Amino acid sequence: MIIKSLDKEKMMKNPEKISEMDRREFLKIGLVITGVFAGGSIVSVASAAEKIFPNGSIAEKYPYRPHYCMVIRVDRCIGCRRCVEGCVAANAVPSYGWRTLVLEREARQAIGQKREFIPVLCNQCNNPPCVRACPVTATYKDPQNGIVMMDNRKCIGCKICLAACPYDARYYNEERGAVDKCDFCFETRLSRGEKSTACQAACPADVRVFGDLSDSQSRVYRLVHQLQKPVWVLKKDTDAKPNIFYTKG
Amino acid sequence: MGCPENSSWTGCLKDAGRRVFSGGPVYLFFLGLFAALLVAGVAAGIHSVYIVGSRHAYGTTREIPLAMLIATYTFFVITSTGLCLVSSIGHIFGVERFMPIAKRAVLLSVITIMSGFLVIGLELENPLRLAVYLFCSPNFTSNIWWMGVLYAFEVVLLILEFIFLLLDKHKASVAAGLLGILFGIAAISNLGGVFAMLNGREFWYGPYLPIFFIASALLMGCAAVIFFTVLAYRVHREPLDRPMADALATVGKLAGVMLAVNLFFTIWRMVTLAVGGTHELLVRDALVSGPFAFNFWALEVGLGMILPFALILWSAGKRIGPIFLASALVIFSSFFVRLDMVVAGQIVPLYWELGVREYAKLNAYSPTGHEILVVLAGVGLTGAAFLLGEKVFQGFREVEDAGSRFAEVLEDAAQELPSAEKGKVDGSP
């Protein structure tokens, strides 16, 4: 993991002692920053980096243009699941599968609110295990926008990508004759000029914020690159470098 | 090549057919049974994938997408590589005592790998796309891609090795066999890598499985050689001759060593799981005291390790009866070793750590009748091909003694190809 090899804590304590090699590696964090989490330290890393390097240099290093991502503000989610319905309607998701789901956690001992909802979907990872595992490149990372796409014609149905995905984001779609997954509605919306995903558009509480992480003016950029609220990703240990961020507020 | 009525190919096929049909009622019963299993299993697989859909016919789910059929595939290909490795000890590395087992082991290696391919062919949703895109759209970072290519090479090399062995072309068979070993080990460790490189699955992830698969293959190779050779002599209704009995006793000793190696692999696996993270602990509990406990303790450890090891010790490295029984138990048990390894790697829900309602229970898997039939198709292919092979190649003895007609025909064909000396084939009996 790049962040480990950089010895991040040491670097943060002594930024003036960063060698040229470290400096170059640190810039690369911009490429992989989406996989870094430590209870809000993603924000610290990004902000500290921007103190060291000129404004915007991190953003320039995001590997895709647009670098699509989604920020999920979990505490806003009311569990209405209109996002799931919107996704099903937009992408013809069959009853036996799902592209996005809203998970429910109960904490009976908690003071006040005792239930929490956690929307999940394909994390469009920068280092996607499913893409590495597929023997015939039926699933691939789009070189333009970074979305993990499916080429249905090539899918042999071995389902190794289902086993490889740490986010349970894939299922075999009988009608398509291929594995199906969230593509940020690229096929049904983005490629037709829409600017939002179906789940985002259907959400009444503005939980899901979709946008371009490489655009410093975008909402997602501002939600990720701030110090006030923690931002985290799921399953950071797999080092898949996901592009779905979670925050509150 | 044509096959006119009076050609040697036709003649030798007729001879082989006569030998098969004169095999006696028990032989023909088992041949028919295995053929029926093969047909029923293939029909079940086609029905599952192309008619009703695997979602309805197979027990696999989104949560457990790899299950019994993948386990069966690994069972067969691990056996195949093991047979290839064990056969090589004699005819490639020159250990005299292993010489008598070579030809049968190489043929069985071909048969078992084809059985594995049959099962995986009936598991894949779109196997024809694999044939096209494995070459047209390769992914060099994929273990499955490497495994497919390496096994394809291995099959060709094994077939060549077998033909050269029949023709007594020692150097060529050694060359093909040596390459076969290299490709086989590479393929089998890649098969381990298919699981071991999925770092979202903590039970599989790490270098353990690729190495364990190689050790496991050697054990399976020994067990399969002993099991099928003893059965072969029953097929021919003859007692084991001295060189073969000595060879099997030696293979039995190697099996004993490999059993101990596999036992320690398992022990250390369980010990390290005990100090792993949550996922590893959940899997360990499932294996030790949960839904896999019977499979693990009774089938894997009891029938697959302790009892066979005791039988091999009891045999004193001489008595073939206990060694045969130990081999049969190892083969039977190893199916469950594969099944448990494949399924247990997926029982922990992927969002377990979130503590959410939807992912609060361990994933469960039960095989369906269709899946069991497809497994039996693989068993049927192995059984039927083994029985046919014994009759067609006459127990691999006449080939050595007087030279079978098959070997002669192959030799003639080999000579005919470059020189086009047609008369030679026509002149053979």
XYZ file of C-alpha atoms in Angstrom:
678
model
C 0.000 0.000 0.000
C 1.484 3.300 -1.051
C 0.465 5.125 2.081
C 2.295 2.544 4.177
C 5.497 2.797 2.177
C 5.390 6.546 2.539
C 5.333 6.318 6.321
C 2.559 8.861 6.395
C 2.731 9.796 10.067
C 6.450 10.542 9.901
C 5.844 12.614 6.845
C 3.113 14.621 8.502
C 5.326 15.372 11.486
C 8.287 16.486 9.408
C 6.970 17.751 6.101
C 10.129 19.771 5.551
C 12.160 16.543 5.451
C 10.254 14.967 2.607
C 12.710 13.707 0.017
C 12.200 14.158 -3.690
C 11.236 10.498 -3.982
C 8.692 10.828 -1.188
C 7.422 14.009 -2.799
C 6.781 12.198 -6.049
C 5.188 9.283 -4.215
C 3.087 11.671 -2.201
C 1.805 13.282 -5.342
C 0.714 9.854 -6.404
C -1.615 9.808 -3.427
C -3.763 11.927 -5.644
C -4.113 8.855 -7.820
C -4.922 6.565 -4.965
C -6.381 8.883 -2.392
C -9.780 7.362 -2.922
C -8.648 4.236 -1.124
C -7.186 5.880 1.928
C -9.119 6.079 5.126
C -8.346 6.465 8.765
C -11.234 8.022 10.606
C -11.166 11.204 8.648
C -7.502 11.132 7.849
C -8.302 11.107 4.187
C -9.190 14.733 4.683
C -6.049 15.368 6.690
C -3.911 13.785 4.012
C -5.511 15.744 1.250
C -5.439 19.001 3.116
C -1.906 18.533 4.351
C -0.851 17.699 0.842
C -2.386 20.870 -0.380
C -0.438 22.786 2.232
C 2.738 21.311 0.850
C 1.919 21.491 -2.829
C 0.204 24.219 -4.792
C -3.557 24.274 -4.718
C -5.171 21.923 -7.157
C -2.138 19.752 -7.791
C -3.785 16.811 -6.072
C -6.887 17.197 -8.158
C -4.783 17.218 -11.298
C -3.523 13.803 -10.368
C -6.889 12.079 -10.326
C -6.492 9.569 -13.116
C -9.779 10.078 -14.925
C -11.509 13.030 -16.513
C -14.199 13.133 -15.301
C -13.242 11.090 -12.251
C -16.710 9.987 -11.247
C -17.394 9.245 -7.620
C -20.250 9.332 -5.141
C -20.359 10.742 -1.645
C -22.999 9.176 0.584
C -24.175 11.202 3.569
C -25.382 8.283 5.643
C -27.027 10.204 8.459
C -29.431 11.761 5.980
C -30.719 8.420 4.730
C -34.262 7.651 5.902
C -34.388 4.156 4.433
C -37.182 4.915 1.948
C -35.289 2.948 -0.716
C -36.513 5.137 -3.536
C -32.938 5.048 -4.765
C -33.208 1.281 -5.164
C -36.504 1.666 -7.007
C -35.035 4.362 -9.221
C -32.093 2.132 -10.050
C -34.346 -0.835 -10.839
C -36.516 1.254 -13.123
C -33.650 2.961 -14.924
C -31.499 -0.104 -15.450
C -34.085 -2.895 -15.763
C -32.661 -4.684 -12.735
C -34.480 -8.006 -12.255
C -36.115 -9.002 -8.984
C -33.383 -11.521 -8.201
C -30.559 -8.991 -8.458
C -29.553 -5.553 -7.276
C -27.154 -2.813 -8.297
C -27.638 -0.747 -5.181
C -29.045 -1.569 -1.791
C -29.810 0.263 1.437
C -28.548 -1.713 4.401
C -30.062 -1.309 7.831
C -28.227 -1.356 11.132
C -30.019 -1.437 14.460
C -28.339 -0.247 17.627
C -30.837 -0.799 20.438
C -28.486 0.457 23.116
C -27.872 3.735 21.324
C -29.145 6.963 22.808
C -31.643 8.672 20.570
C -31.630 7.366 17.014
C -31.455 3.582 17.079
C -31.403 2.789 13.404
C -28.992 3.669 10.653
C -29.188 3.140 6.907
C -26.144 2.509 4.742
C -26.549 2.650 0.963
C -24.114 0.400 -0.912
C -23.264 -0.032 -4.573
C -20.302 -0.814 -6.816
C -17.371 1.235 -5.552
C -15.923 1.743 -9.063
C -12.544 0.977 -7.516
C -9.348 2.441 -8.894
C -7.732 -0.934 -8.286
C -10.701 -3.202 -8.991
C -10.233 -6.855 -7.963
C -13.012 -7.906 -10.347
C -11.197 -6.436 -13.350
C -7.970 -8.180 -12.396
C -9.729 -11.536 -11.983
C -11.780 -11.577 -15.199
C -10.018 -13.883 -17.691
C -11.379 -12.232 -20.827
C -11.567 -8.507 -19.934
C -15.357 -8.681 -20.006
C -15.213 -6.242 -17.133
C -12.853 -3.308 -17.432
C -12.069 0.119 -16.094
C -13.199 2.758 -18.535
C -10.067 4.717 -19.462
C -11.998 7.993 -19.724
C -14.196 8.145 -16.659
C -12.960 5.299 -14.458
C -16.302 3.521 -14.281
C -15.992 -0.254 -14.011
C -17.911 -1.368 -17.088
C -19.193 -4.670 -18.478
C -18.804 -5.895 -22.043
C -21.681 -8.368 -21.998
C -20.628 -10.056 -25.237
C -17.426 -11.285 -23.656
C -18.710 -12.483 -20.282
C -18.191 -16.249 -19.982
C -20.216 -16.472 -16.774
C -17.431 -17.919 -14.620
C -18.537 -15.594 -11.798
C -15.022 -15.143 -10.478
C -15.728 -11.395 -10.460
C -18.570 -12.028 -8.017
C -16.144 -13.795 -5.723
C -13.471 -11.148 -6.265
C -15.639 -8.119 -5.520
C -15.276 -7.105 -1.859
C -18.526 -5.108 -2.045
C -20.950 -7.817 -3.208
C -21.766 -5.482 -6.071
C -22.257 -8.037 -8.848
C -24.774 -10.664 -9.868
C -25.378 -12.818 -12.933
C -28.170 -11.382 -15.066
C -29.926 -14.127 -17.009
C -31.591 -11.732 -19.399
C -28.310 -10.069 -20.333
C -26.426 -13.374 -20.366
C -23.692 -11.643 -18.414
C -22.748 -10.374 -15.003
C -24.447 -7.078 -14.210
C -23.393 -4.254 -11.928
C -23.770 -0.545 -11.281
C -22.203 1.608 -13.973
C -23.221 4.926 -12.401
C -26.096 4.780 -14.920
C -23.603 5.413 -17.712
C -25.547 3.351 -20.218
C -28.975 4.677 -19.347
C -28.297 8.272 -18.271
C -24.772 9.685 -18.406
C -24.141 8.637 -21.994
C -27.411 10.379 -22.912
C -26.397 13.686 -21.486
C -27.801 13.369 -17.963
C -25.607 14.606 -15.140
C -26.901 12.428 -12.312
C -27.458 8.779 -11.542
C -30.963 7.371 -11.130
C -30.414 6.652 -7.433
C -29.271 10.197 -6.787
C -32.153 11.661 -8.742
C -34.681 9.541 -6.815
C -33.348 10.362 -3.348
C -35.607 12.825 -1.479
C -32.999 13.545 1.207
C -30.010 14.363 -0.997
C -28.070 11.477 0.528
C -26.163 10.542 -2.588
C -24.000 13.176 -4.182
C -22.598 12.155 -7.544
C -19.956 14.048 -9.433
C -16.455 14.575 -10.738
C -13.735 14.313 -8.123
C -11.194 15.884 -10.436
C -13.240 19.084 -10.595
C -12.343 21.243 -7.604
C -15.607 23.160 -8.063
C -17.783 20.039 -7.771
C -19.838 19.155 -4.699
C -18.117 15.805 -4.332
C -14.712 17.476 -4.339
C -15.772 19.874 -1.621
C -17.377 17.123 0.454
C -14.230 15.010 0.333
C -11.616 17.740 0.654
C -12.603 19.269 3.965
C -11.533 18.914 7.568
C -14.731 19.345 9.523
C -16.381 15.988 8.959
C -14.916 12.526 8.741
C -14.929 10.885 5.345
C -14.435 7.148 5.043
C -14.594 4.303 2.583
C -15.711 0.708 3.116
C -13.235 -2.165 3.271
C -10.144 -0.073 2.854
C -7.995 -3.099 3.820
C -8.598 -4.712 0.458
C -6.698 -1.802 -1.098
C -9.202 -1.649 -3.937
C -9.159 2.170 -3.730
C -12.899 2.718 -3.950
C -14.654 5.805 -5.285
C -17.686 5.675 -2.997
C -17.123 7.899 0.027
C -19.167 8.032 3.173
C -19.636 11.036 5.406
C -22.212 12.656 7.650
C -24.014 15.915 7.428
C -6.975 -39.932 -42.158
C -9.542 -42.245 -43.743
C -10.626 -45.451 -42.116
C -11.373 -47.992 -44.863
C -12.817 -51.348 -43.964
C -9.559 -53.239 -44.283
C -7.306 -50.606 -42.663
C -5.374 -51.392 -39.514
C -7.244 -48.647 -37.620
C -10.544 -50.343 -38.306
C -9.100 -53.690 -37.421
C -7.642 -52.552 -34.180
C -10.817 -50.733 -33.218
C -12.772 -53.909 -33.907
C -10.339 -55.831 -31.731
C -10.708 -53.258 -28.974
C -14.500 -53.483 -29.280
C -14.333 -57.261 -28.996
C -12.190 -56.982 -25.888
C -14.638 -54.526 -24.347
C -17.674 -56.694 -25.044
C -15.937 -59.811 -23.785
C -15.184 -58.103 -20.488
C -17.822 -60.044 -18.585
C -21.114 -58.997 -17.019
C -19.628 -57.125 -14.058
C -17.303 -55.123 -16.298
C -20.106 -54.305 -18.719
C -22.456 -53.407 -15.877
C -20.012 -50.849 -14.495
C -19.166 -49.562 -17.952
C -22.872 -49.086 -18.620
C -23.390 -47.496 -15.221
C -20.597 -44.959 -15.727
C -21.770 -44.225 -19.260
C -25.293 -43.664 -17.921
C -23.961 -41.318 -15.242
C -22.056 -39.419 -17.896
C -25.102 -39.057 -20.119
C -27.420 -38.147 -17.237
C -24.943 -35.609 -15.856
C -24.326 -33.948 -19.197
C -28.088 -33.791 -19.787
C -28.571 -32.258 -16.330
C -25.850 -29.691 -17.009
C -27.284 -28.706 -20.380
C -30.759 -28.520 -18.867
C -29.435 -26.315 -16.053
C -27.411 -23.828 -18.062
C -29.272 -23.647 -21.366
C -32.899 -24.460 -20.562
C -33.989 -23.521 -17.040
C -31.017 -21.338 -16.126
C -28.373 -22.089 -13.550
C -30.023 -19.739 -11.047
C -32.896 -22.186 -10.825
C -31.003 -25.442 -11.232
C -27.779 -24.898 -9.294
C -27.416 -24.042 -5.629
C -25.015 -21.185 -6.271
C -26.056 -17.687 -5.282
C -24.774 -14.149 -5.474
C -23.197 -14.714 -2.057
C -21.737 -18.149 -2.887
C -21.125 -18.055 -6.634
C -18.443 -20.764 -6.587
C -19.540 -24.065 -5.124
C -19.728 -27.794 -5.757
C -18.959 -27.738 -9.467
C -15.884 -25.580 -8.993
C -14.849 -27.891 -6.151
C -15.313 -30.886 -8.452
C -13.269 -29.216 -11.159
C -10.435 -28.586 -8.704
C -10.791 -32.189 -7.482
C -10.275 -33.574 -10.974
C -7.500 -31.274 -12.124
C -5.567 -31.675 -8.875
C -5.852 -35.438 -9.353
C -4.672 -35.071 -12.933
C -1.599 -33.080 -11.991
C -0.895 -35.515 -9.174
C -1.030 -38.469 -11.559
C 1.294 -36.645 -13.925
C 3.746 -35.974 -11.081
C 3.674 -39.505 -9.684
C 4.065 -41.070 -13.120
C 7.074 -38.877 -13.770
C 8.993 -40.281 -10.802
C 9.547 -43.478 -12.739
C 9.694 -42.776 -16.398
C 11.196 -39.288 -16.252
C 13.335 -39.294 -13.141
C 14.310 -42.931 -13.529
C 13.177 -44.421 -10.216
C 12.889 -48.064 -11.278
C 10.166 -49.065 -8.837
C 7.779 -46.471 -10.243
C 8.226 -47.617 -13.859
C 5.266 -50.046 -14.072
C 2.694 -47.392 -13.200
C 3.709 -44.813 -15.795
C 1.448 -45.521 -18.773
C -1.730 -46.068 -16.795
C -1.031 -42.982 -14.696
C -0.505 -40.776 -17.751
C -3.707 -42.026 -19.386
C -5.601 -41.453 -16.127
C -4.109 -37.979 -15.961
C -5.597 -37.226 -19.384
C -8.927 -38.759 -18.371
C -9.219 -36.840 -15.104
C -8.291 -33.511 -16.639
C -10.923 -34.055 -19.333
C -13.436 -34.864 -16.585
C -12.535 -31.598 -14.904
C -13.033 -29.726 -18.175
C -16.393 -31.431 -18.651
C -17.607 -30.312 -15.236
C -16.369 -26.731 -15.613
C -17.886 -26.655 -19.106
C -21.251 -27.437 -17.559
C -20.726 -24.841 -14.839
C -19.835 -21.857 -17.014
C -22.764 -19.846 -18.268
C -21.193 -19.163 -21.678
C -18.397 -21.675 -22.332
C -18.294 -20.953 -26.080
C -17.348 -17.338 -25.382
C -14.404 -18.659 -23.387
C -13.087 -20.471 -26.465
C -13.166 -17.214 -28.424
C -12.196 -14.546 -25.905
C -9.536 -16.534 -24.070
C -7.441 -15.828 -27.174
C -9.060 -12.690 -28.595
C -9.371 -10.746 -25.365
C -6.884 -12.116 -22.854
C -6.360 -10.663 -19.408
C -2.808 -11.490 -18.393
C -3.442 -10.497 -14.776
C -6.182 -13.088 -14.410
C -5.318 -16.411 -12.780
C -8.169 -18.057 -14.626
C -6.692 -16.960 -17.948
C -3.303 -18.445 -17.054
C -4.900 -21.564 -15.664
C -6.897 -22.089 -18.864
C -3.887 -21.648 -21.106
C -1.565 -23.759 -18.960
C -4.062 -26.603 -18.682
C -4.663 -26.502 -22.432
C -0.929 -26.978 -22.964
C -0.814 -29.667 -20.308
C -3.537 -31.712 -21.969
C -1.680 -31.655 -25.270
C 1.591 -32.585 -23.576
C -0.026 -35.417 -21.618
C -1.563 -36.856 -24.777
C 1.796 -36.633 -26.558
C 3.530 -38.201 -23.572
C 1.050 -41.079 -23.601
C 1.471 -41.677 -27.322
C 5.256 -41.619 -27.033
C 5.069 -44.018 -24.095
C 2.963 -46.412 -26.172
C 5.465 -46.165 -28.984
C 8.331 -46.723 -26.540
C 9.903 -43.497 -27.723
C 11.615 -42.847 -24.455
C 13.319 -39.524 -25.139
C 10.248 -37.953 -26.675
C 8.031 -39.158 -23.822
C 10.491 -37.799 -21.266
C 10.569 -34.430 -23.036
C 6.778 -34.238 -23.234
C 6.464 -35.482 -19.652
C 8.966 -32.995 -18.304
C 7.174 -30.116 -19.990
C 3.883 -31.607 -18.773
C 5.141 -31.486 -15.185
C 6.198 -27.860 -15.526
C 2.905 -26.832 -17.087
C 0.969 -28.983 -14.630
C 2.583 -27.466 -11.543
C 2.232 -23.977 -12.982
C -1.416 -24.662 -13.782
C -2.264 -26.124 -10.418
C -0.565 -23.376 -8.461
C -2.447 -20.923 -10.655
C -5.625 -22.721 -9.730
C -4.689 -22.071 -6.126
C -3.986 -18.482 -7.160
C -7.534 -18.118 -8.483
C -8.621 -18.229 -4.844
C -5.462 -17.017 -3.167
C -5.363 -13.692 -4.980
C -8.841 -12.594 -3.961
C -7.881 -10.331 -1.101
C -11.511 -9.616 -0.276
C -11.823 -13.259 0.825
C -9.651 -13.632 3.861
C -9.927 -17.413 4.175
C -8.483 -17.884 0.696
C -6.135 -14.950 0.474
C -2.399 -15.601 0.787
C 0.200 -18.013 -0.562
C -1.195 -21.055 1.295
C -3.524 -22.486 -1.350
C -1.141 -22.563 -4.364
C 1.405 -24.479 -2.280
C -1.166 -26.676 -0.586
C -2.620 -27.615 -3.966
C 0.759 -28.953 -5.107
C 1.158 -31.044 -1.947
C -2.427 -32.158 -2.266
C -1.874 -33.138 -5.892
C 0.974 -35.454 -4.966
C -1.220 -37.181 -2.384
C -4.094 -37.490 -4.851
C -1.746 -38.757 -7.551
C -0.500 -41.544 -5.272
C -4.017 -42.446 -4.170
C -5.366 -42.493 -7.725
C -2.496 -44.631 -9.034
C -3.028 -47.230 -6.303
C -6.814 -47.171 -6.537
C -7.071 -47.484 -10.300
C -4.215 -49.953 -10.703
C -5.721 -52.394 -8.208
C -9.095 -52.020 -9.931
C -7.431 -52.560 -13.314
C -6.129 -55.931 -12.210
C -9.629 -56.806 -11.037
C -10.929 -55.779 -14.446
C -8.468 -58.181 -16.046
C -9.236 -60.768 -13.367
C -5.580 -61.259 -12.618
C -3.544 -61.035 -9.409
C -1.019 -58.226 -9.080
C 2.333 -59.232 -10.504
C 5.439 -58.725 -8.400
C 6.858 -55.581 -10.082
C 3.449 -53.878 -9.916
C 2.878 -54.928 -6.303
C 6.290 -53.518 -5.414
C 5.512 -50.319 -7.311
C 2.201 -49.877 -5.526
C 3.770 -50.548 -2.151
C 6.327 -47.831 -2.873
C 3.633 -45.428 -4.054
C 1.774 -46.286 -0.839
C 4.792 -45.194 1.203
C 4.937 -41.928 -0.710
C 1.216 -41.543 -0.043
C 1.932 -41.977 3.653
C 4.521 -39.208 3.556
C 2.168 -36.933 1.619
C -0.640 -37.686 4.071
C 1.590 -36.488 6.884
C 2.493 -33.376 4.867
C -1.181 -32.653 4.154
C -2.062 -33.278 7.789
C 0.451 -30.653 8.892
C -0.771 -28.243 6.237
C -4.237 -28.627 7.736
C -3.047 -28.327 11.324
C -1.157 -25.116 10.633
C -4.029 -23.776 8.613
C -6.364 -24.217 11.562
C -3.834 -22.874 14.058
C -3.251 -19.718 12.043
C -6.984 -19.246 11.516
C -7.376 -19.237 15.277
C -5.320 -16.079 15.561
C -6.669 -14.397 12.432
C -9.221 -11.655 12.053
C -12.970 -11.914 12.462
C -13.504 -13.539 9.079
C -10.907 -16.231 9.736
C -12.339 -16.940 13.182
C -15.834 -17.294 11.764
C -14.599 -19.744 9.143
C -12.600 -21.686 11.708
C -15.646 -21.940 13.970
C -17.771 -23.063 11.036
C -15.245 -25.791 10.254
C -14.535 -26.880 13.811
C -17.943 -26.666 15.421
C -20.345 -25.161 12.900
C -22.099 -26.344 9.764
C -18.901 -27.831 8.302
C -17.898 -29.726 11.448
C -19.028 -33.161 10.208
C -17.324 -32.645 6.873
C -14.172 -31.399 8.540
C -13.766 -33.842 11.420
C -15.356 -36.970 9.991
C -14.718 -36.732 6.259
C -11.583 -34.594 5.995
C -9.633 -35.492 9.127
C -11.022 -38.901 10.126
C -11.630 -40.629 6.807
C -9.190 -38.554 4.791
C -6.128 -38.367 7.014
C -6.069 -40.379 10.238
C -7.666 -43.616 9.023
C -5.691 -43.761 5.745
C -2.489 -43.005 7.630
C -3.262 -45.793 10.099
C -4.043 -48.180 7.243
C -0.785 -47.380 5.497
C 1.133 -47.921 8.729
C -0.749 -51.184 9.261
C 0.107 -52.341 5.763
C 3.781 -52.217 6.749
C 4.406 -50.890 3.251
C 3.600 -54.322 1.806
C -0.036 -55.364 2.079
C -1.879 -53.921 -0.867
C -5.367 -54.372 0.646
C -5.027 -51.697 3.340
C -3.096 -49.435 0.961
C -5.947 -49.722 -1.548
C -8.523 -48.946 1.113
C -6.469 -45.958 2.285
C -6.317 -44.672 -1.301
C -10.048 -45.028 -1.786
C -10.633 -43.097 1.441
C -8.210 -40.349 0.430
C -9.949 -39.918 -2.937
C -13.405 -39.875 -1.345
C -12.327 -37.468 1.372
C -10.466 -35.131 -0.909
C -13.703 -34.289 -2.701
C -14.972 -32.850 0.587
C -11.665 -31.111 1.245
C -12.160 -29.233 -2.029
C -15.833 -28.577 -1.380
C -15.210 -27.230 2.115
C -12.322 -25.080 0.932
C -14.383 -23.524 -1.852
C -17.599 -22.973 0.087
C -16.096 -22.000 3.453
C -14.223 -19.180 1.744
C -17.547 -17.522 0.971
C -19.660 -18.139 4.051
C -18.792 -14.898 5.800
C -21.063 -12.167 4.418
C -19.096 -9.391 2.753
C -20.608 -6.648 4.906
C -20.416 -8.657 8.127
C -18.339 -6.024 9.885
C -21.010 -3.355 9.341
C -23.374 -5.258 11.628
C -26.293 -4.712 9.274
C -29.441 -6.801 9.235
C -29.039 -7.986 5.644
C -25.594 -9.468 6.260
C -26.059 -10.767 9.791
C -26.084 -14.510 9.074
C -23.410 -16.736 7.597
C -24.099 -17.608 3.989
C -25.313 -21.148 3.413
C -25.014 -23.473 0.463
C -26.708 -26.777 -0.360
C -26.018 -28.604 -3.604
C -28.961 -29.330 -5.867
C -29.762 -32.544 -7.672
C -28.597 -30.976 -10.926
C -25.212 -30.151 -9.432
C -24.810 -33.662 -8.027
C -25.661 -35.109 -11.430
C -23.031 -32.920 -13.097
C -20.486 -34.130 -10.525
C -21.509 -37.670 -11.405
C -20.972 -36.849 -15.077
C -17.323 -36.248 -14.234
C -17.204 -39.466 -12.225
C -18.922 -41.271 -15.104
C -16.429 -39.982 -17.650
C -13.478 -40.991 -15.501
C -14.958 -44.416 -14.721
C -16.049 -45.227 -18.259
C -12.840 -43.966 -19.856
C -10.739 -45.895 -17.341
C -12.631 -49.137 -18.030
C -12.450 -48.627 -21.777
C -8.768 -47.709 -21.580
C -7.972 -50.903 -19.729
C -9.509 -53.007 -22.482
C -8.346 -50.923 -25.426
C -4.739 -50.848 -24.231
C -4.947 -54.349 -22.768
C -3.840 -53.411 -19.315
C -0.718 -51.757 -20.735
C 1.103 -55.078 -20.740
C 1.026 -56.374 -24.278
C 2.293 -53.018 -25.320
C 5.455 -53.753 -23.411
C 5.674 -57.431 -24.301
C 4.784 -57.994 -27.886
C 3.626 -54.565 -28.952
C -0.084 -53.975 -29.245
C -1.754 -53.298 -32.501
C -2.528 -49.809 -31.285
C 1.103 -49.095 -30.770
C 1.941 -50.557 -34.149
C -0.731 -48.524 -35.843
C 0.456 -45.375 -34.130
C 4.000 -46.110 -35.144
C 2.971 -46.758 -38.725
C 0.996 -43.543 -38.745
C 3.968 -41.651 -37.365
C 6.163 -43.000 -40.130
C 3.520 -42.483 -42.736
C 3.077 -38.803 -42.021
C 6.454 -37.502 -43.191
C 7.245 -40.110 -45.845
C 3.734 -40.857 -47.085
C 4.667 -44.507 -47.393
C 1.141 -45.675 -47.691
C 1.984 -49.295 -48.240
C 3.238 -49.730 -44.707
C -0.168 -49.097 -43.167
C -1.915 -51.243 -45.702
C 0.529 -54.034 -45.070
C 0.113 -54.168 -41.340
C -2.189 -56.802 -39.859
